[in-house]
Coordinates of C-alpha atoms and ligand atoms in Angstrom, one line a residue:
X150 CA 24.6 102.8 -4.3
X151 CA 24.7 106.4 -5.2
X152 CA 26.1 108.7 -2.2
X153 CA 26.5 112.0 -3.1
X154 CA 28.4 112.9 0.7
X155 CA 31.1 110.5 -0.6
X156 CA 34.5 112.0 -0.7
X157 CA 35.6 111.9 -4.1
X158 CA 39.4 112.7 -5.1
X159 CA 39.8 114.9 -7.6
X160 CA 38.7 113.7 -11.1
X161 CA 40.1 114.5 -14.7
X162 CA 38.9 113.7 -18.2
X163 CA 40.4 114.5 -21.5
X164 CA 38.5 116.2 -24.1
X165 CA 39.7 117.2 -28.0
X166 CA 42.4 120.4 -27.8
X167 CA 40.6 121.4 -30.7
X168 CA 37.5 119.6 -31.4
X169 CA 36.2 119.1 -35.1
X170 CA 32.7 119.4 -34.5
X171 CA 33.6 123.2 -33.6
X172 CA 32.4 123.7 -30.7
X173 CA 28.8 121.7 -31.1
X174 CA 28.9 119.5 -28.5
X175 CA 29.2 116.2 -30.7
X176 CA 32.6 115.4 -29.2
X177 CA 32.0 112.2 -26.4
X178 CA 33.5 114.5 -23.8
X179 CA 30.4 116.5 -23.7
X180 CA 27.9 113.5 -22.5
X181 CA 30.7 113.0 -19.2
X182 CA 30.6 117.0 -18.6
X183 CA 27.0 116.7 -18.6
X184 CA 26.9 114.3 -16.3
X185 CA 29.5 115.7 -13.5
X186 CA 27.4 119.0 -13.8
X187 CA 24.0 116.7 -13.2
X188 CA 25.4 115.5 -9.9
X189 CA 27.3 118.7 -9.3
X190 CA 31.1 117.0 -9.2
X191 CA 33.9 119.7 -10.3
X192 CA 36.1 118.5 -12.8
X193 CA 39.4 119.7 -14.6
X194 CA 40.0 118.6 -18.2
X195 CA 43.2 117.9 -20.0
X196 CA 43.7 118.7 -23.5
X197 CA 44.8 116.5 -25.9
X198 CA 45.9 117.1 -30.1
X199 CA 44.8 114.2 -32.1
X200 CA 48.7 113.4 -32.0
X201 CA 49.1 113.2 -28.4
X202 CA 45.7 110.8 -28.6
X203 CA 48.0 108.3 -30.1
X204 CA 50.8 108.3 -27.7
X205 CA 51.8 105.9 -25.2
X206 CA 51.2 107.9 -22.3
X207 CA 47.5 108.6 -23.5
X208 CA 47.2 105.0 -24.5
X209 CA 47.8 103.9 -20.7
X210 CA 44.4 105.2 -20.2
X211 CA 42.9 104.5 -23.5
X212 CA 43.6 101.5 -25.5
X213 CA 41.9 102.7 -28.7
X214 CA 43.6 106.3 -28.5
X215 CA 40.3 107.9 -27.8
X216 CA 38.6 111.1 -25.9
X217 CA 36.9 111.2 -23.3
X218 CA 38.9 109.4 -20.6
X219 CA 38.3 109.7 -16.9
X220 CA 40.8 109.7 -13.8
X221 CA 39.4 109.5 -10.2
X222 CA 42.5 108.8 -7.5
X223 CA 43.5 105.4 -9.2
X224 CA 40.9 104.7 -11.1
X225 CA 41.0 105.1 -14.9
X226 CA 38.6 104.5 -17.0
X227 CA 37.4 104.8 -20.9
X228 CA 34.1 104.3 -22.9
X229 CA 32.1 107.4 -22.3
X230 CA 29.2 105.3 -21.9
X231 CA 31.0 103.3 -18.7
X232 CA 32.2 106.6 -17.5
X233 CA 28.4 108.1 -17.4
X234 CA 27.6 104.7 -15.9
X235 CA 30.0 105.0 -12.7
X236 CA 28.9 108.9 -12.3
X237 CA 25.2 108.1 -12.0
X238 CA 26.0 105.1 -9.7
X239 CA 28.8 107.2 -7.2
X240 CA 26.1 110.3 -6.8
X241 CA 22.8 110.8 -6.2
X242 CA 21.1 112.3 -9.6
X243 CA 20.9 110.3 -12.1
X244 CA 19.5 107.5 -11.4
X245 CA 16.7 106.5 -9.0
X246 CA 16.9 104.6 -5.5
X247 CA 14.0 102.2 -5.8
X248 CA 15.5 99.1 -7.5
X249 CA 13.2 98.8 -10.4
X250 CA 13.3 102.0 -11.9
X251 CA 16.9 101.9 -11.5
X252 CA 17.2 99.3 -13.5
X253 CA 15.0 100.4 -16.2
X254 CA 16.9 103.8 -16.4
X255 CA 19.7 101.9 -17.2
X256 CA 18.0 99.5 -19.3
X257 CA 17.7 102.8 -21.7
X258 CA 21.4 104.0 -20.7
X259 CA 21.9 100.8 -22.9
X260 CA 19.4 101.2 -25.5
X261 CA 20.7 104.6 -26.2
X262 CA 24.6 103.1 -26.5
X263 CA 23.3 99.9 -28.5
X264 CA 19.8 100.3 -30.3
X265 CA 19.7 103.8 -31.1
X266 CA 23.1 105.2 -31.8
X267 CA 24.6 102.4 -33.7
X268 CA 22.7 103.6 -37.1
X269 CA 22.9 106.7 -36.4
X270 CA 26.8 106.9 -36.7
X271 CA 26.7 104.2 -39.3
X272 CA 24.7 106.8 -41.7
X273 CA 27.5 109.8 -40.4
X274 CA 29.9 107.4 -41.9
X275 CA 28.4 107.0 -44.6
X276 CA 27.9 110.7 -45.5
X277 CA 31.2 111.3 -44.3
X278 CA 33.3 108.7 -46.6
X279 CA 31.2 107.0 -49.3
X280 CA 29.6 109.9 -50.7
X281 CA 31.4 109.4 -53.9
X282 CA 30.7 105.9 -54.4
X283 CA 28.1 104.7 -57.1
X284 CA 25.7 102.6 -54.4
X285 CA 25.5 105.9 -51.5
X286 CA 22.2 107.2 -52.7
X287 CA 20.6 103.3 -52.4
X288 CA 23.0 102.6 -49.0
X289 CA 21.8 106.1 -47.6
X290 CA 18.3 105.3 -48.5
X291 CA 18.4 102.0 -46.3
X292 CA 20.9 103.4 -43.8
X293 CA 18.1 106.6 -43.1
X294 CA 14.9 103.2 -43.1
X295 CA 16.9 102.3 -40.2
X296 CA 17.6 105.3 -38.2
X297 CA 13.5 106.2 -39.0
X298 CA 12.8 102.6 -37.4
X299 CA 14.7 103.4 -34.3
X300 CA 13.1 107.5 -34.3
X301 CA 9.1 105.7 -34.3
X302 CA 9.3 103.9 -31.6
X303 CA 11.6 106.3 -29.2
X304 CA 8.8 109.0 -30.8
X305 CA 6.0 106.8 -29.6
X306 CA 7.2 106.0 -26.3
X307 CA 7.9 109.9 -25.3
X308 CA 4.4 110.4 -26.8
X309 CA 3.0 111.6 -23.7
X310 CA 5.7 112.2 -21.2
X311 CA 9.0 114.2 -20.7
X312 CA 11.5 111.7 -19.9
X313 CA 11.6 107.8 -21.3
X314 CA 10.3 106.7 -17.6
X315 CA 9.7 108.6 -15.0
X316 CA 12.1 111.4 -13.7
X317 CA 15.2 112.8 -15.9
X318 CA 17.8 109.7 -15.5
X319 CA 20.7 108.6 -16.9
X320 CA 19.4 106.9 -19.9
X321 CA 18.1 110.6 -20.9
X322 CA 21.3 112.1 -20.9
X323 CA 22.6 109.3 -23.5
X324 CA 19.7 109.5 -25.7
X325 CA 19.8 113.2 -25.8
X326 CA 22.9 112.8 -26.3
X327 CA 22.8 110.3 -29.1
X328 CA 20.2 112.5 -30.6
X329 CA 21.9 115.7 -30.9
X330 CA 24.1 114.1 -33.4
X331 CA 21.1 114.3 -35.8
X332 CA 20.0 117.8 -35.3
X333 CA 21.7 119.2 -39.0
X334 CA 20.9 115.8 -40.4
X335 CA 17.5 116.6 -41.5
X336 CA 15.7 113.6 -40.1
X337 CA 14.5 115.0 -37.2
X338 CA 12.1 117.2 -39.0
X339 CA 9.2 114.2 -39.2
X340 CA 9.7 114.6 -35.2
X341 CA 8.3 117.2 -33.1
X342 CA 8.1 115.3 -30.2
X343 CA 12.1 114.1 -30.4
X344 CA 13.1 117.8 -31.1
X345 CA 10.9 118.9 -28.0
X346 CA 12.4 115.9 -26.1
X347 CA 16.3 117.0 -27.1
X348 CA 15.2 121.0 -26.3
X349 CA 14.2 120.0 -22.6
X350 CA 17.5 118.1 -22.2
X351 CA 19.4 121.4 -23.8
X352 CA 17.8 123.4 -21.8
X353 CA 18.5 121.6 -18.0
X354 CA 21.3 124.0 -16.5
X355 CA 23.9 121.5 -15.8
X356 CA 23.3 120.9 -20.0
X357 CA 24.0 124.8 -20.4
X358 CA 26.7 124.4 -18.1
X359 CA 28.7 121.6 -19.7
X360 CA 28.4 123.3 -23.1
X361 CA 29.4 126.5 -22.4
X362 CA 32.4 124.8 -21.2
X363 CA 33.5 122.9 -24.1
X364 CA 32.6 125.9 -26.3
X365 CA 34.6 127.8 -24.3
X366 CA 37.4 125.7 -25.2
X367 CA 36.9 125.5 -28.7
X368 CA 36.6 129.8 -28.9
X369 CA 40.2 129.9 -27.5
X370 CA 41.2 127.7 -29.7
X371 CA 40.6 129.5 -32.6
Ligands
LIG683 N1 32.8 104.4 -27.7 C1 33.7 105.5 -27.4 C2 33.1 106.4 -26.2 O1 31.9 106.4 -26.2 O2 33.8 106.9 -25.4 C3 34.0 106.3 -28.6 C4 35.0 107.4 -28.3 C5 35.3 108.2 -29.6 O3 34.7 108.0 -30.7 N2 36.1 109.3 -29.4 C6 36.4 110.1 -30.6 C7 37.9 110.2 -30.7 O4 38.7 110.3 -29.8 C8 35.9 111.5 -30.3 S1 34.2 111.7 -30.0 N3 38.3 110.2 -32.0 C9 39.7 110.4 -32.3 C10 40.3 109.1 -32.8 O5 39.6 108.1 -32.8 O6 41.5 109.2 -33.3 C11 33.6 111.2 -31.7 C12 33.2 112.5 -32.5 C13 34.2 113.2 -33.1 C14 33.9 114.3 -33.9 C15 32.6 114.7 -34.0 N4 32.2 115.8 -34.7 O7 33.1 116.5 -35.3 O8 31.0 116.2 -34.8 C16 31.6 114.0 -33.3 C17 31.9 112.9 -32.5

């Protein structure tokens, strides 16, 4: 159960030295910072090249060579996803006491992770490294029927309310988080309600907070 008077040893997580999405907040670190700045844990980052991502030492941590990781005493973990999980259930924020709505808010955690984002980054890929091949314009067409499938219903359901049930949660911070990776996409366009639903997560201060930070990293960078 979440205890936010816990003692919690010092945690680190590794984020992109220089990330390529230039300081946007696309980078997988920036769903972890957001959620240690939710339940108001301090963090330190370490900075990794895409080089260093591939060495042993960083593979200890991270099988697959990826960012974000997490370290908390002896506990390491990886998968953003499972990081955000553990956060929300150590401290008190992000996801509610009473048992049912707990499980519900991370019955969307999941949904976010599984449902939604899965087309999403297949269509990035797709604009990213098939653009020259002669089937992209009929692929994109079906790849976009998909992502539209998945925007109707999240559209329907936050018809009428602010968060996908009940009070901010966990699950909000991954679908907003999932979502932002459309916002130059264009597909968003056809939904008010999803681009009011991302605003409201951009504009929560731990949000602000957790961007400025990575942005901060990416200026010094360059
Ligand atoms: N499922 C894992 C998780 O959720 O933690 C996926 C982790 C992952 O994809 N990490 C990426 C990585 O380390 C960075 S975030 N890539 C380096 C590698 O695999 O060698 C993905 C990402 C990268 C860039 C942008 N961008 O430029 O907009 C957006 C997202």
């Amino acid at each position: 159960m979440a205890d936010s008077g816990s003692f919690t040893m010092p945690i680190t997580i590794t984020a992109f030295a220089r990330s390529p999405d230039r300081g946007r907040g696309l980078a997988r670190d920036m769903g972890v910072r957001w959620a240690l700045e939710e339940v108001g844990q301090p963090y330190g980052v370490r900075l990794l090249s895409f080089g260093q991502l591939k060495e042993a030492q960083h593979r200890a941590l991270h099988p697959f060579g990826q960012i974000p990781t997490y370290e908390e005493g002896d506990l390491a973990l990886f998968e953003s996803g499972a990081i955000i999980f553990h956060i929300a259930q150590r401290h008190v924020g992000l996801l509610p006491e009473d048992e049912g709505a707990r499980a519900r808010a991370i019955n969307w955690m999941f949904a976010a992770l599984s449902t939604v984002e899965p087309p999403i980054i297949h269509r990035e890929m797709a604009m990213l490294t098939e653009r020259d091949k002669p089937w992209h314009s009929e692929r994109l067409e079906m790849l976009d029927d998909q992502v539209h499938g998945r925007l109707d219903a999240l559209s329907q359901r936050l018809a009428d309310v602010a968060w996908l049930d009940g009070s901010f949660s966990a699950g909000d911070l991954l679908m907003i988080n999932v979502l932002r990776r459309l916002t130059t996409s264009g597909l968003l366009t056809d939904y008010p309600t999803l681009s009011a639903y991302i605003a409201r997560g951009e504009e929560r201060p731990a949000f602000q907070r957790a961007f400025a930070d990575q942005l901060a990293i990416f200026n010094q960078a360059s």
